[in-house]
């Protein structure tokens, strides 16, 4: 049963709503224009709305007699697909995962940009899949791998990715018909023709040049000196030079005369972020910078003659006011906060008209409270927590580098605002009490097992919170941390035998 | 629906000898016209929505022919429409998504099948099974068998599909029985070619009306004692007539092959996949010729026992390739062979899986098992090697990728008005604790995915409130039922609302009033805002002033009823809280109003383009995140799930975790800002109103503001 022409198969992996169907139509039209038997199908289904979807087509590479009718398949067979076209990098990976990309057969053309999945986005830390792992797999498991930033090319020409995917496919030489025929199919489509043709042509030429997929060069690990310089500048901007000097003094004390380890570098980075914690003063300050106003204009894609009105969504609650109030008043304010009501329901949010005169002036006034920050409640509390962490680092970094490095990373958990911040601080305090304090009270240095446990606890805290509980905290759980904004060490339950 | 089907309508008008290039389901639509239907109806749902959408938009063309088109409010009303063919010699066709639609239609279908038809009656079902399906995995086949409806499952190429439609009407009339034409998802969406015939105007239709109704005939009523005779007639007259027709018209195809000790009996719909699998062994060619003889069942119910026995006669072993469970066809073939004393070994579900889609890979595995047992001399190495390489590829890919890649299920569109309601629900749960949530069918069921993960049960379209009736009897917190306006009109009003009122149930019903059945392609419902209101609404939501649902509920006796605009997250939260905590013990209904963003954008884009071209003042809204104040905890994403709210690398060299960012494609719906406020998330969200072609007042104000801001701003 050999000797008959074998169909060529093309699998298009796309996201719902991206125009994968348009690409399939162009391919069918141009194949038909070339006098070839062709069939395409798809499973759009509910994937129409941003989900992963695929289109599949087969055609015979040579014309056949009119009365002959080939039997085309309606779905791709793993290991037997000639060309896989992916409109996004992870979807390329998915096609490989499902076995549709084979080293002896498949040309893989993939747009190199990422559209992150919800699962990657919702992690409080960094849930993104490593691009390089997909590129590497693609290179190893395909006959030929063509990776181009087709999304950027499309954007340049104000068109959509289906046009540049088509261009790359035609430019790769995989189609047994001419470029004219492809362009004729685009013209026949009727909508946005000039832009589609421009995108098509650009991608066609880049694919024809067959440049090797761009490999990202890993950035060298940052050096202590550059972190120190960045941190010093940041904190001078944040408060004043004296505060920035305090930062340097703290790090110098930590490093001492010995060589700086990775743990020291991480500690320097974390300390810069921590000392520059975001309170309403800082937020007001950052929102009224000239370059910020310019950046919003650019991001909103405003033309030079357009007017841009900026509003900021703010919700200064009692906690925030207490945080910047002088410490005794701040504490008093805290007593008034009805403890049982969830944080998020207190205070009313509003959209402040930042680019109005009164709005802008109000923000500048708030920003100018910087000079009194040192006497605020939150400042006192943060400094106390910082000192405690630094003291632990000073003990444990020399004792065990691995453990010290993990401890240096711990403040990463203290981020976000409002409930998120409270939960982060809760994690921080719990981990500190469970895995750090015991190390401080014993004579022998931390073991690898201790380090592993600490790292695991950090990773777990940074993992995706269970959906129902985030940022919802079940009422029962909430009561356990009734007034969690105050995180003095003495409030924390310690394991037995731990001393301070 | 704002979408236009001009090109599709052109295809429906093709004359004799012209070539049709297009989708399978549209080919079916064209075939209906070629067969001279008088009326067409149905209920939308993938993969058959297109049939009805195109016909509804082509109403004028249809009327020229005399064909009546009806967008039914559910599948039961579509099935009942076929009642027209019981007494009258008119052809009719209806369509829906199966299995779910057939379930809804089944009462009318039973009655229709019992009475039998005079004019040809065809039901086109999209068999939503396998990859890409969105419903429970069951077979329409069972309905065909239990009601004695004939079932066609044609080979998935356009000429065969079109021919089957035309034959189906003849079969229906020859045997007085309604016929189901089943098309799998990929067959509905297959793009192919066939040579068209001319459309046929029906003998009776909107242009050619009958003067008198049919004379009274008790025997045609599905009512005792007529039903006893009808049951007998099904099996004594109609079934034999159908079998004769199937044989005479050669609806099933016999394909010879040189390996005649073997035989394969296959459902028509699986033929192409089977050929692809056989090709792996070199047992079939590109044009479908197979070395193993085949009986291709384009009619899968009823089978013709004599045909089956003749095909199996003298063969050593026969394989039945039948997708889905249970193995109805195989069982019947087994009984047939035994009755005919045929000795061929029978295989099927012993070698192939009982459940799940039959892909080429699945068939390949089954064929290897079959052939190595029954044809040990055949060279199977190529097929085995392919199977091995598939498994090997996947293993290597998994190792190299370092584990499974994250799934990408469908989700709410950018700017979808249903997303804010679920954000508000998260906020309410944070105050009151979680409550039982009955989910439903519709776009809102995307809230069962991350980042929302809402829903304890899905019991069918419009069934959420009814499915909470038992739950509320033993839960301390009031359960919540979520329903779309599509589900409300499809079924929810009766099975949910009226039942709860009758029983004085204490529950909370949340209706998403977006104006359309959006998940199936924004078809209209009875409460869809009329075109004039939509034009008036322009950029706004046109569902705010449409109160059919509110009036219906009040008329029915709902006393606690609140309508709230979806985008007011804080307000939605407050109303939800009130519903869960009010002492009022009856049914509480919240209508969350906000027009489907797809429709709104389709209307808006051309208006905006035109305004910009004419140099008129246009305000465009866009949201963004200040990455300097974003701490990268992503709680905003966990509350919103908007595709344009995503993560990106931080510009700050001191921050390593990715920060939130709003990418192009943001339609400025405002949810992120609302959520940031209502949930007290963070101060990072900004809203920019870009005024294009500003007027004098805009420019003056901006100049004044800029002068002051420039003086005050920090460098």
mmCIF file with all atom_site columns, C-alpha atoms in Angstrom, chain A residues 1 4-5 15 25 32 39-44 46 48-52 58 70-74 77-78 80 88 91 93-94 97 99 101 115-116 118 121-126 129 137 140-141 234 237 266 269 273 285 287-290 292 295 299-301 306-315 344-345 349-351 355-356 364 412 415-420 467 470 472, chain B residues 21 131 156 186 189-191 272 276 282 286-289 291 360-361 386 390 393-394 396-397 400-401 404-406 408-411 413 426 430-431 450-453 518-519 598 620 622-623 626 628-629 631-635 638 642 645-647 651-654 656-658 664 673 677-678 680-683 685-691 694 698 705 709-710 712-714:
data_model
loop_
_atom_site.group_PDB
_atom_site.id
_atom_site.type_symbol
_atom_site.label_atom_id
_atom_site.label_alt_id
_atom_site.label_comp_id
_atom_site.label_asym_id
_atom_site.label_entity_id
_atom_site.label_seq_id
_atom_site.pdbx_PDB_ins_code
_atom_site.Cartn_x
_atom_site.Cartn_y
_atom_site.Cartn_z
_atom_site.occupancy
_atom_site.B_iso_or_equiv
_atom_site.pdbx_formal_charge
_atom_site.auth_seq_id
_atom_site.auth_comp_id
_atom_site.auth_asym_id
_atom_site.auth_atom_id
_atom_site.pdbx_PDB_model_num
ATOM 1   C CA . UNK A 1 1   ? 0.000   0.000  0.000  1.00 0.00 ? 1   UNK A CA 1
ATOM 2   C CA . UNK A 1 4   ? 0.695   6.825  -3.049 1.00 0.00 ? 4   UNK A CA 1
ATOM 3   C CA . UNK A 1 5   ? 1.539   10.396 -2.041 1.00 0.00 ? 5   UNK A CA 1
ATOM 4   C CA . UNK A 1 15  ? -4.858  30.430 22.399 1.00 0.00 ? 15  UNK A CA 1
ATOM 5   C CA . UNK A 1 25  ? -8.263  29.465 6.584  1.00 0.00 ? 25  UNK A CA 1
ATOM 6   C CA . UNK A 1 32  ? -6.619  25.132 -2.783 1.00 0.00 ? 32  UNK A CA 1
ATOM 7   C CA . UNK A 1 39  ? -8.669  19.485 4.722  1.00 0.00 ? 39  UNK A CA 1
ATOM 8   C CA . UNK A 1 40  ? -8.610  21.376 8.006  1.00 0.00 ? 40  UNK A CA 1
ATOM 9   C CA . UNK A 1 41  ? -10.408 20.975 11.283 1.00 0.00 ? 41  UNK A CA 1
ATOM 10  C CA . UNK A 1 42  ? -10.364 22.244 14.828 1.00 0.00 ? 42  UNK A CA 1
ATOM 11  C CA . UNK A 1 43  ? -11.738 21.834 18.299 1.00 0.00 ? 43  UNK A CA 1
ATOM 12  C CA . UNK A 1 44  ? -12.540 25.419 19.268 1.00 0.00 ? 44  UNK A CA 1
ATOM 13  C CA . UNK A 1 46  ? -15.049 26.324 25.010 1.00 0.00 ? 46  UNK A CA 1
ATOM 14  C CA . UNK A 1 48  ? -12.641 30.007 22.469 1.00 0.00 ? 48  UNK A CA 1
ATOM 15  C CA . UNK A 1 49  ? -12.109 32.052 25.594 1.00 0.00 ? 49  UNK A CA 1
ATOM 16  C CA . UNK A 1 50  ? -8.365  32.337 26.101 1.00 0.00 ? 50  UNK A CA 1
ATOM 17  C CA . UNK A 1 51  ? -7.820  28.609 26.651 1.00 0.00 ? 51  UNK A CA 1
ATOM 18  C CA . UNK A 1 52  ? -5.378  26.432 24.741 1.00 0.00 ? 52  UNK A CA 1
ATOM 19  C CA . UNK A 1 58  ? -3.504  17.970 5.967  1.00 0.00 ? 58  UNK A CA 1
ATOM 20  C CA . UNK A 1 70  ? -7.856  11.223 -0.341 1.00 0.00 ? 70  UNK A CA 1
ATOM 21  C CA . UNK A 1 71  ? -8.897  10.259 3.172  1.00 0.00 ? 71  UNK A CA 1
ATOM 22  C CA . UNK A 1 72  ? -7.504  12.888 5.507  1.00 0.00 ? 72  UNK A CA 1
ATOM 23  C CA . UNK A 1 73  ? -7.295  12.438 9.242  1.00 0.00 ? 73  UNK A CA 1
ATOM 24  C CA . UNK A 1 74  ? -9.161  14.756 11.590 1.00 0.00 ? 74  UNK A CA 1
ATOM 25  C CA . UNK A 1 77  ? -0.984  11.481 15.270 1.00 0.00 ? 77  UNK A CA 1
ATOM 26  C CA . UNK A 1 78  ? 1.897   11.779 17.762 1.00 0.00 ? 78  UNK A CA 1
ATOM 27  C CA . UNK A 1 80  ? 3.625   11.902 12.614 1.00 0.00 ? 80  UNK A CA 1
ATOM 28  C CA . UNK A 1 88  ? 3.107   31.041 22.191 1.00 0.00 ? 88  UNK A CA 1
ATOM 29  C CA . UNK A 1 91  ? 1.865   25.996 23.845 1.00 0.00 ? 91  UNK A CA 1
ATOM 30  C CA . UNK A 1 93  ? 5.980   23.020 24.915 1.00 0.00 ? 93  UNK A CA 1
ATOM 31  C CA . UNK A 1 94  ? 2.541   21.485 25.251 1.00 0.00 ? 94  UNK A CA 1
ATOM 32  C CA . UNK A 1 97  ? 4.681   17.174 25.772 1.00 0.00 ? 97  UNK A CA 1
ATOM 33  C CA . UNK A 1 99  ? 4.384   13.842 21.462 1.00 0.00 ? 99  UNK A CA 1
ATOM 34  C CA . UNK A 1 101 ? 7.101   16.998 17.791 1.00 0.00 ? 101 UNK A CA 1
ATOM 35  C CA . UNK A 1 115 ? 1.431   34.485 27.850 1.00 0.00 ? 115 UNK A CA 1
ATOM 36  C CA . UNK A 1 116 ? 1.498   33.296 31.422 1.00 0.00 ? 116 UNK A CA 1
ATOM 37  C CA . UNK A 1 118 ? -3.200  31.627 35.648 1.00 0.00 ? 118 UNK A CA 1
ATOM 38  C CA . UNK A 1 121 ? 0.606   34.039 37.779 1.00 0.00 ? 121 UNK A CA 1
ATOM 39  C CA . UNK A 1 122 ? -1.107  33.363 41.083 1.00 0.00 ? 122 UNK A CA 1
ATOM 40  C CA . UNK A 1 123 ? 1.941   32.221 43.015 1.00 0.00 ? 123 UNK A CA 1
ATOM 41  C CA . UNK A 1 124 ? 3.017   34.822 45.535 1.00 0.00 ? 124 UNK A CA 1
ATOM 42  C CA . UNK A 1 125 ? 6.637   34.199 44.565 1.00 0.00 ? 125 UNK A CA 1
ATOM 43  C CA . UNK A 1 126 ? 7.772   33.349 41.054 1.00 0.00 ? 126 UNK A CA 1
ATOM 44  C CA . UNK A 1 129 ? 7.965   28.106 33.874 1.00 0.00 ? 129 UNK A CA 1
ATOM 45  C CA . UNK A 1 137 ? 13.490  20.580 24.738 1.00 0.00 ? 137 UNK A CA 1
ATOM 46  C CA . UNK A 1 140 ? 16.438  18.403 21.139 1.00 0.00 ? 140 UNK A CA 1
ATOM 47  C CA . UNK A 1 141 ? 13.136  16.885 20.070 1.00 0.00 ? 141 UNK A CA 1
ATOM 48  C CA . UNK A 1 234 ? 17.543  53.830 47.135 1.00 0.00 ? 234 UNK A CA 1
ATOM 49  C CA . UNK A 1 237 ? 16.033  58.710 48.105 1.00 0.00 ? 237 UNK A CA 1
ATOM 50  C CA . UNK A 1 266 ? 21.193  38.292 49.436 1.00 0.00 ? 266 UNK A CA 1
ATOM 51  C CA . UNK A 1 269 ? 19.474  42.990 48.759 1.00 0.00 ? 269 UNK A CA 1
ATOM 52  C CA . UNK A 1 273 ? 14.103  46.401 50.245 1.00 0.00 ? 273 UNK A CA 1
ATOM 53  C CA . UNK A 1 285 ? 6.288   60.190 46.901 1.00 0.00 ? 285 UNK A CA 1
ATOM 54  C CA . UNK A 1 287 ? 3.379   58.533 42.530 1.00 0.00 ? 287 UNK A CA 1
ATOM 55  C CA . UNK A 1 288 ? 4.338   62.160 42.102 1.00 0.00 ? 288 UNK A CA 1
ATOM 56  C CA . UNK A 1 289 ? 7.638   61.737 40.273 1.00 0.00 ? 289 UNK A CA 1
ATOM 57  C CA . UNK A 1 290 ? 8.073   63.264 36.835 1.00 0.00 ? 290 UNK A CA 1
ATOM 58  C CA . UNK A 1 292 ? 6.357   58.195 36.672 1.00 0.00 ? 292 UNK A CA 1
ATOM 59  C CA . UNK A 1 295 ? 5.857   56.294 32.124 1.00 0.00 ? 295 UNK A CA 1
ATOM 60  C CA . UNK A 1 299 ? 2.227   52.683 28.895 1.00 0.00 ? 299 UNK A CA 1
ATOM 61  C CA . UNK A 1 300 ? -1.225  54.033 28.073 1.00 0.00 ? 300 UNK A CA 1
ATOM 62  C CA . UNK A 1 301 ? 0.076   54.618 24.536 1.00 0.00 ? 301 UNK A CA 1
ATOM 63  C CA . UNK A 1 306 ? -3.401  63.483 23.751 1.00 0.00 ? 306 UNK A CA 1
ATOM 64  C CA . UNK A 1 307 ? -4.242  64.523 27.265 1.00 0.00 ? 307 UNK A CA 1
ATOM 65  C CA . UNK A 1 308 ? -3.850  61.923 29.986 1.00 0.00 ? 308 UNK A CA 1
ATOM 66  C CA . UNK A 1 309 ? -5.810  62.104 33.204 1.00 0.00 ? 309 UNK A CA 1
ATOM 67  C CA . UNK A 1 310 ? -4.404  59.791 35.872 1.00 0.00 ? 310 UNK A CA 1
ATOM 68  C CA . UNK A 1 311 ? -6.322  58.447 38.818 1.00 0.00 ? 311 UNK A CA 1
ATOM 69  C CA . UNK A 1 312 ? -4.797  56.288 41.514 1.00 0.00 ? 312 UNK A CA 1
ATOM 70  C CA . UNK A 1 313 ? -6.770  53.641 43.321 1.00 0.00 ? 313 UNK A CA 1
ATOM 71  C CA . UNK A 1 314 ? -5.996  54.191 46.968 1.00 0.00 ? 314 UNK A CA 1
ATOM 72  C CA . UNK A 1 315 ? -7.526  52.948 50.130 1.00 0.00 ? 315 UNK A CA 1
ATOM 73  C CA . UNK A 1 344 ? -10.365 44.785 53.814 1.00 0.00 ? 344 UNK A CA 1
ATOM 74  C CA . UNK A 1 345 ? -13.709 46.113 54.873 1.00 0.00 ? 345 UNK A CA 1
ATOM 75  C CA . UNK A 1 349 ? -11.320 53.271 48.805 1.00 0.00 ? 349 UNK A CA 1
ATOM 76  C CA . UNK A 1 350 ? -11.327 56.004 46.254 1.00 0.00 ? 350 UNK A CA 1
ATOM 77  C CA . UNK A 1 351 ? -9.691  56.888 42.987 1.00 0.00 ? 351 UNK A CA 1
ATOM 78  C CA . UNK A 1 355 ? -3.240  64.846 37.849 1.00 0.00 ? 355 UNK A CA 1
ATOM 79  C CA . UNK A 1 356 ? -5.647  67.365 39.376 1.00 0.00 ? 356 UNK A CA 1
ATOM 80  C CA . UNK A 1 364 ? 3.050   65.945 47.765 1.00 0.00 ? 364 UNK A CA 1
ATOM 81  C CA . UNK A 1 412 ? 11.127  37.868 50.973 1.00 0.00 ? 412 UNK A CA 1
ATOM 82  C CA . UNK A 1 415 ? 5.583   41.695 51.152 1.00 0.00 ? 415 UNK A CA 1
ATOM 83  C CA . UNK A 1 416 ? 2.320   43.091 49.934 1.00 0.00 ? 416 UNK A CA 1
ATOM 84  C CA . UNK A 1 417 ? -0.098  45.399 51.644 1.00 0.00 ? 417 UNK A CA 1
ATOM 85  C CA . UNK A 1 418 ? -2.970  44.919 54.038 1.00 0.00 ? 418 UNK A CA 1
ATOM 86  C CA . UNK A 1 419 ? -4.046  41.265 54.406 1.00 0.00 ? 419 UNK A CA 1
ATOM 87  C CA . UNK A 1 420 ? -1.321  39.963 52.162 1.00 0.00 ? 420 UNK A CA 1
ATOM 88  C CA . UNK A 1 467 ? -7.878  29.388 46.377 1.00 0.00 ? 467 UNK A CA 1
ATOM 89  C CA . UNK A 1 470 ? -6.698  33.644 49.507 1.00 0.00 ? 470 UNK A CA 1
ATOM 90  C CA . UNK A 1 472 ? -9.666  35.177 52.146 1.00 0.00 ? 472 UNK A CA 1
ATOM 91  C CA . UNK B 2 21  ? -15.808 25.206 0.210  1.00 0.00 ? 21  UNK B CA 1
ATOM 92  C CA . UNK B 2 131 ? -10.915 16.110 22.968 1.00 0.00 ? 131 UNK B CA 1
ATOM 93  C CA . UNK B 2 156 ? -16.583 12.683 8.013  1.00 0.00 ? 156 UNK B CA 1
ATOM 94  C CA . UNK B 2 186 ? -14.024 17.676 14.429 1.00 0.00 ? 186 UNK B CA 1
ATOM 95  C CA . UNK B 2 189 ? -15.563 21.907 12.051 1.00 0.00 ? 189 UNK B CA 1
ATOM 96  C CA . UNK B 2 190 ? -13.955 20.059 9.130  1.00 0.00 ? 190 UNK B CA 1
ATOM 97  C CA . UNK B 2 191 ? -13.253 22.308 6.152  1.00 0.00 ? 191 UNK B CA 1
ATOM 98  C CA . UNK B 2 272 ? -10.712 8.340  8.697  1.00 0.00 ? 272 UNK B CA 1
ATOM 99  C CA . UNK B 2 276 ? -4.761  6.563  9.455  1.00 0.00 ? 276 UNK B CA 1
ATOM 100 C CA . UNK B 2 282 ? 1.079   -0.235 5.433  1.00 0.00 ? 282 UNK B CA 1
ATOM 101 C CA . UNK B 2 286 ? -3.889  7.608  1.119  1.00 0.00 ? 286 UNK B CA 1
ATOM 102 C CA . UNK B 2 287 ? -7.169  7.149  -0.715 1.00 0.00 ? 287 UNK B CA 1
ATOM 103 C CA . UNK B 2 288 ? -8.733  4.891  1.895  1.00 0.00 ? 288 UNK B CA 1
ATOM 104 C CA . UNK B 2 289 ? -8.225  1.509  0.232  1.00 0.00 ? 289 UNK B CA 1
ATOM 105 C CA . UNK B 2 291 ? -6.152  -4.563 2.781  1.00 0.00 ? 291 UNK B CA 1
ATOM 106 C CA . UNK B 2 360 ? -5.277  6.941  15.886 1.00 0.00 ? 360 UNK B CA 1
ATOM 107 C CA . UNK B 2 361 ? -2.959  5.958  18.713 1.00 0.00 ? 361 UNK B CA 1
ATOM 108 C CA . UNK B 2 386 ? 5.383   4.036  15.823 1.00 0.00 ? 386 UNK B CA 1
ATOM 109 C CA . UNK B 2 390 ? 5.107   7.963  20.633 1.00 0.00 ? 390 UNK B CA 1
ATOM 110 C CA . UNK B 2 393 ? 8.768   10.961 22.769 1.00 0.00 ? 393 UNK B CA 1
ATOM 111 C CA . UNK B 2 394 ? 6.434   11.779 25.603 1.00 0.00 ? 394 UNK B CA 1
ATOM 112 C CA . UNK B 2 396 ? 11.710  12.262 26.874 1.00 0.00 ? 396 UNK B CA 1
ATOM 113 C CA . UNK B 2 397 ? 9.670   15.446 26.662 1.00 0.00 ? 397 UNK B CA 1
ATOM 114 C CA . UNK B 2 400 ? 13.464  17.484 29.474 1.00 0.00 ? 400 UNK B CA 1
ATOM 115 C CA . UNK B 2 401 ? 10.656  19.834 30.473 1.00 0.00 ? 401 UNK B CA 1
ATOM 116 C CA . UNK B 2 404 ? 4.049   18.512 33.502 1.00 0.00 ? 404 UNK B CA 1
ATOM 117 C CA . UNK B 2 405 ? 3.373   21.933 32.006 1.00 0.00 ? 405 UNK B CA 1
ATOM 118 C CA . UNK B 2 406 ? 0.623   24.034 33.586 1.00 0.00 ? 406 UNK B CA 1
ATOM 119 C CA . UNK B 2 408 ? -4.451  26.497 30.217 1.00 0.00 ? 408 UNK B CA 1
ATOM 120 C CA . UNK B 2 409 ? -8.201  26.078 30.610 1.00 0.00 ? 409 UNK B CA 1
ATOM 121 C CA . UNK B 2 410 ? -10.570 28.626 29.084 1.00 0.00 ? 410 UNK B CA 1
ATOM 122 C CA . UNK B 2 411 ? -11.386 31.642 31.190 1.00 0.00 ? 411 UNK B CA 1
ATOM 123 C CA . UNK B 2 413 ? -12.564 37.257 28.460 1.00 0.00 ? 413 UNK B CA 1
ATOM 124 C CA . UNK B 2 426 ? -14.268 36.021 47.332 1.00 0.00 ? 426 UNK B CA 1
ATOM 125 C CA . UNK B 2 430 ? -13.525 36.309 53.540 1.00 0.00 ? 430 UNK B CA 1
ATOM 126 C CA . UNK B 2 431 ? -16.013 37.949 55.882 1.00 0.00 ? 431 UNK B CA 1
ATOM 127 C CA . UNK B 2 450 ? -8.227  29.163 39.152 1.00 0.00 ? 450 UNK B CA 1
ATOM 128 C CA . UNK B 2 451 ? -8.014  31.750 40.503 1.00 0.00 ? 451 UNK B CA 1
ATOM 129 C CA . UNK B 2 452 ? -11.606 31.394 41.735 1.00 0.00 ? 452 UNK B CA 1
ATOM 130 C CA . UNK B 2 453 ? -12.285 27.658 42.133 1.00 0.00 ? 453 UNK B CA 1
ATOM 131 C CA . UNK B 2 518 ? -22.544 34.152 25.606 1.00 0.00 ? 518 UNK B CA 1
ATOM 132 C CA . UNK B 2 519 ? -20.766 30.834 26.028 1.00 0.00 ? 519 UNK B CA 1
ATOM 133 C CA . UNK B 2 598 ? -17.657 40.593 23.462 1.00 0.00 ? 598 UNK B CA 1
ATOM 134 C CA . UNK B 2 620 ? -9.944  55.786 26.038 1.00 0.00 ? 620 UNK B CA 1
ATOM 135 C CA . UNK B 2 622 ? -6.434  52.038 30.305 1.00 0.00 ? 622 UNK B CA 1
ATOM 136 C CA . UNK B 2 623 ? -5.249  50.579 33.600 1.00 0.00 ? 623 UNK B CA 1
ATOM 137 C CA . UNK B 2 626 ? 3.225   51.088 39.228 1.00 0.00 ? 626 UNK B CA 1
ATOM 138 C CA . UNK B 2 628 ? 7.805   50.566 42.067 1.00 0.00 ? 628 UNK B CA 1
ATOM 139 C CA . UNK B 2 629 ? 5.074   50.086 44.627 1.00 0.00 ? 629 UNK B CA 1
ATOM 140 C CA . UNK B 2 631 ? 5.696   44.092 45.865 1.00 0.00 ? 631 UNK B CA 1
ATOM 141 C CA . UNK B 2 632 ? 5.127   41.087 43.611 1.00 0.00 ? 632 UNK B CA 1
ATOM 142 C CA . UNK B 2 633 ? 2.777   39.161 45.877 1.00 0.00 ? 633 UNK B CA 1
ATOM 143 C CA . UNK B 2 634 ? 0.187   38.791 43.060 1.00 0.00 ? 634 UNK B CA 1
ATOM 144 C CA . UNK B 2 635 ? -2.859  38.936 45.315 1.00 0.00 ? 635 UNK B CA 1
ATOM 145 C CA . UNK B 2 638 ? -5.672  35.900 42.580 1.00 0.00 ? 638 UNK B CA 1
ATOM 146 C CA . UNK B 2 642 ? -7.887  38.927 33.941 1.00 0.00 ? 642 UNK B CA 1
ATOM 147 C CA . UNK B 2 645 ? -3.286  41.447 34.270 1.00 0.00 ? 645 UNK B CA 1
ATOM 148 C CA . UNK B 2 646 ? -0.181  39.345 34.264 1.00 0.00 ? 646 UNK B CA 1
ATOM 149 C CA . UNK B 2 647 ? 3.343   39.189 35.617 1.00 0.00 ? 647 UNK B CA 1
ATOM 150 C CA . UNK B 2 651 ? 12.672  46.865 36.462 1.00 0.00 ? 651 UNK B CA 1
ATOM 151 C CA . UNK B 2 652 ? 14.082  47.200 39.938 1.00 0.00 ? 652 UNK B CA 1
ATOM 152 C CA . UNK B 2 653 ? 17.381  45.296 40.141 1.00 0.00 ? 653 UNK B CA 1
ATOM 153 C CA . UNK B 2 654 ? 16.807  44.801 43.856 1.00 0.00 ? 654 UNK B CA 1
ATOM 154 C CA . UNK B 2 656 ? 13.665  39.443 41.951 1.00 0.00 ? 656 UNK B CA 1
ATOM 155 C CA . UNK B 2 657 ? 10.063  38.202 42.036 1.00 0.00 ? 657 UNK B CA 1
ATOM 156 C CA . UNK B 2 658 ? 8.042   39.202 38.978 1.00 0.00 ? 658 UNK B CA 1
ATOM 157 C CA . UNK B 2 664 ? -1.927  45.644 25.785 1.00 0.00 ? 664 UNK B CA 1
ATOM 158 C CA . UNK B 2 673 ? -8.869  49.265 40.363 1.00 0.00 ? 673 UNK B CA 1
ATOM 159 C CA . UNK B 2 677 ? -10.024 49.369 46.482 1.00 0.00 ? 677 UNK B CA 1
ATOM 160 C CA . UNK B 2 678 ? -12.660 46.956 47.681 1.00 0.00 ? 678 UNK B CA 1
ATOM 161 C CA . UNK B 2 680 ? -7.682  46.983 50.168 1.00 0.00 ? 680 UNK B CA 1
ATOM 162 C CA . UNK B 2 681 ? -4.953  45.314 48.176 1.00 0.00 ? 681 UNK B CA 1
ATOM 163 C CA . UNK B 2 682 ? -2.332  47.843 47.330 1.00 0.00 ? 682 UNK B CA 1
ATOM 164 C CA . UNK B 2 683 ? -1.941  51.368 45.975 1.00 0.00 ? 683 UNK B CA 1
ATOM 165 C CA . UNK B 2 685 ? -3.150  50.477 40.304 1.00 0.00 ? 685 UNK B CA 1
ATOM 166 C CA . UNK B 2 686 ? -3.644  53.536 38.184 1.00 0.00 ? 686 UNK B CA 1
ATOM 167 C CA . UNK B 2 687 ? -6.253  54.482 35.683 1.00 0.00 ? 687 UNK B CA 1
ATOM 168 C CA . UNK B 2 688 ? -5.349  56.660 32.733 1.00 0.00 ? 688 UNK B CA 1
ATOM 169 C CA . UNK B 2 689 ? -8.036  58.337 30.691 1.00 0.00 ? 689 UNK B CA 1
ATOM 170 C CA . UNK B 2 690 ? -6.452  59.220 27.397 1.00 0.00 ? 690 UNK B CA 1
ATOM 171 C CA . UNK B 2 691 ? -8.300  62.045 25.707 1.00 0.00 ? 691 UNK B CA 1
ATOM 172 C CA . UNK B 2 694 ? -9.139  67.082 23.207 1.00 0.00 ? 694 UNK B CA 1
ATOM 173 C CA . UNK B 2 698 ? -9.533  69.940 28.016 1.00 0.00 ? 698 UNK B CA 1
ATOM 174 C CA . UNK B 2 705 ? -2.621  71.480 35.791 1.00 0.00 ? 705 UNK B CA 1
ATOM 175 C CA . UNK B 2 709 ? 2.299   69.713 38.693 1.00 0.00 ? 709 UNK B CA 1
ATOM 176 C CA . UNK B 2 710 ? 5.567   70.542 37.027 1.00 0.00 ? 710 UNK B CA 1
ATOM 177 C CA . UNK B 2 712 ? 5.422   70.382 42.588 1.00 0.00 ? 712 UNK B CA 1
ATOM 178 C CA . UNK B 2 713 ? 6.663   67.110 41.114 1.00 0.00 ? 713 UNK B CA 1
ATOM 179 C CA . UNK B 2 714 ? 9.813   65.493 42.411 1.00 0.00 ? 714 UNK B CA 1
#
